[in-house]
């Protein structure tokens, strides 16, 4: 089937099999391997992208369903090489280890911050409850999103936790 | 001539929470994970697996699979040009099953085809006729039938010693999965001369390379294993799984072959944490001093050896925990069954026994009417003492008392039970807030760092100078923990330059760094980097009769005697193989110096429990951890927070459920991993003490967070409910219903 859509601001037309999942279309056909696969069963969130501004787990959607849509993947976030504030937050606040969950986490956070400028910690937690991370324990991911929210509001981000780190000798 | 303006201090050295250098590509979606690799002309591989836990293979018909268009190869045991066996410690596992399958999901045939779907269809089209055999799925029965990988016997001190206060207990630990978020994946590329380059998920490329060579009867120089990006590990990537299959298919077809496991296949395709059954008897005097500890430890190794022997040994050596005791008897069995093979997972044997001995310490405290922390303080092991089990004198820092005191001094930062939005049953109407009960529990742990029992444990690293600064070359795997940070920090501080980065090289270009496991890379590869940088700096200074090296070059007083570019042109480099202090195998009573170093940690958990529904919410897990020297405090904190959550997972949710050898819940829908809503708050105190042999006195930090967090959570649930809870994970029915796991 022929589909046309916008991916990261670029017009794309393609011929896809009806059974092709959006995540496979992005990774295999478009070479956008920043969108990861962790479970194929809509549980882990590693495949999260924005479809018309809404977060979607791209393993739960067929490519043909994205016909006419505008899709943003993690590769489309940085602006002329300048990291998106959410990406910057994950970097500055040590929000990743292996990084496998990170693109999905980032896209969920971007989705949240598009809707809420000043989410509470609770709202942040609920926004990423569908994204699994096996490495970090999530703590720094919350800090990363708080950092991004402040940045996007034009405020100074809160200082990192480790500036108060307790080291006893 | 350049005149010096005064020495700048090195930025990004040890002790700083430097930001990880691989962060940007990971954040941009540009980092190359094994799953993302692609080369022109590559084929896709897939695996045919046994649907039975134990069966004789009567016949295999590959015809229907080969008949599918686009299929290039369907290989079975008979196509392997070598011994066809592999194994991390003992090569007992067939690359592809020959006449018998010994566990559910064991590979029987492999396929290469033009695309992934075709490969999977072909794998399903292979017709295997089986004659089912009775599977041995009970570890106790395996013990009785002497189906074992290893037996351990530890006897120390006066075996007649008796205490006046005695507690006995039986404990079980379920089978946990590492569940790294990235599944197994890899690519093998034939070199056209009978050799192959392997790029696959791994924690230890040199041992992968060696197993490929041995299993396929190749020469060592024919196989190169390359470090690649991986989505977590936690022990699951220490063993070979798709590696030999990929090489075999690539060599057979003459084409690059890629393979990616789906999540379900990942659950069957890698080893798990050993389930354990443990019988304990603690005897103490009326002051709470341990007089004797007896334990029997049975771990289920599943169908093949993997690291069962070493996991069992660890469980036995740390069976008493970080406590003094002069009369000990431990018997251990690593059973061979038809269950899924078990091997390395974060904590490696120390996890299972920690649940048991800490439960025992709490029982003992309650029998004595003593505060649980006070009981632990009275028995705390310290530097200069002997490890209760092996008798080894501990000659590196062991701050057990400091861990206890730090935990006791940490404020309990929690509000009233049942208040706030997050109740045990979530934020809905599931839990009645008035019925919520709060509990607090403590646990301590000890574990060895690095490999033990006389294993020649070493890591090689090379430091060289390049136009971009110093380069650390290594084959040590970055699993997410931040090795790319810490090795660069060590190089910066030691050389005195502010630009340093880590580059991974393949097995043909550097000797082994050993495994990224056993909390060992900061100490071992860090030690190699430290020593290589130290020698390199010293050689350069001697050569130029100079007194300092920095980003600009070599200085004699205020005079720059050689610029950085000159040093780069002269090709200065230094390669070092670092070994930790030697260890030895145990004697017939399990005595000896089996370990190079130890780390201790303590955890305090606070939980809210809905006793009617059996639901638990872990509010906080605070910790104090022995780190030697914190080289990157924020990376350590990352290990602590992530490790604690895996410990919480084992305490209340994570278990592979088996039904006569078959895994019932091999999906993320059914194998529950902690989400952010399950994650407790964490406060961490890092305890630094000088004297360990790691670089700058650093100790490994990866495993301790996972070890005592589990028993701390269970102790807190017991505190809230009064239940005995002798099994993890604690299930709702264990709390809400009357029955205990009987023994
Ligand atoms: S891969 Fe889509 S949710 Fe896991
Ligand atoms: S950083 Fe590894 S899964 Fe999140």
Short mmCIF file of N, CA and C in Angstrom, two decimals, chain B residues 76 115 155 201 229 321 381 431 552 678:
data_model
loop_
_atom_site.label_atom_id
_atom_site.label_comp_id
_atom_site.label_asym_id
_atom_site.label_seq_id
_atom_site.Cartn_x
_atom_site.Cartn_y
_atom_site.Cartn_z
N UNK B 76 21.88 -27.87 11.20
CA UNK B 76 21.63 -28.63 12.42
C UNK B 76 22.97 -29.07 13.01
N UNK B 115 15.25 -12.15 4.61
CA UNK B 115 14.73 -11.16 5.54
C UNK B 115 14.28 -11.84 6.82
N UNK B 155 33.67 -26.37 56.29
CA UNK B 155 33.70 -26.67 57.73
C UNK B 155 34.74 -25.77 58.35
N UNK B 201 25.89 -8.62 21.16
CA UNK B 201 25.71 -8.26 22.57
C UNK B 201 26.57 -9.15 23.45
N UNK B 229 27.39 -1.68 20.96
CA UNK B 229 26.47 -1.04 21.90
C UNK B 229 25.41 -2.03 22.36
N UNK B 321 27.12 -13.99 55.71
CA UNK B 321 27.01 -12.55 55.59
C UNK B 321 28.19 -11.84 56.20
N UNK B 381 31.61 -7.84 61.01
CA UNK B 381 32.95 -8.21 60.55
C UNK B 381 33.73 -6.91 60.31
N UNK B 431 -7.21 0.19 47.55
CA UNK B 431 -6.78 0.03 48.94
C UNK B 431 -7.54 0.98 49.85
N UNK B 552 49.17 20.88 26.81
CA UNK B 552 50.03 21.55 25.82
C UNK B 552 51.24 20.70 25.45
N UNK B 678 6.65 1.96 40.75
CA UNK B 678 7.10 1.01 41.77
C UNK B 678 8.42 1.44 42.41
#
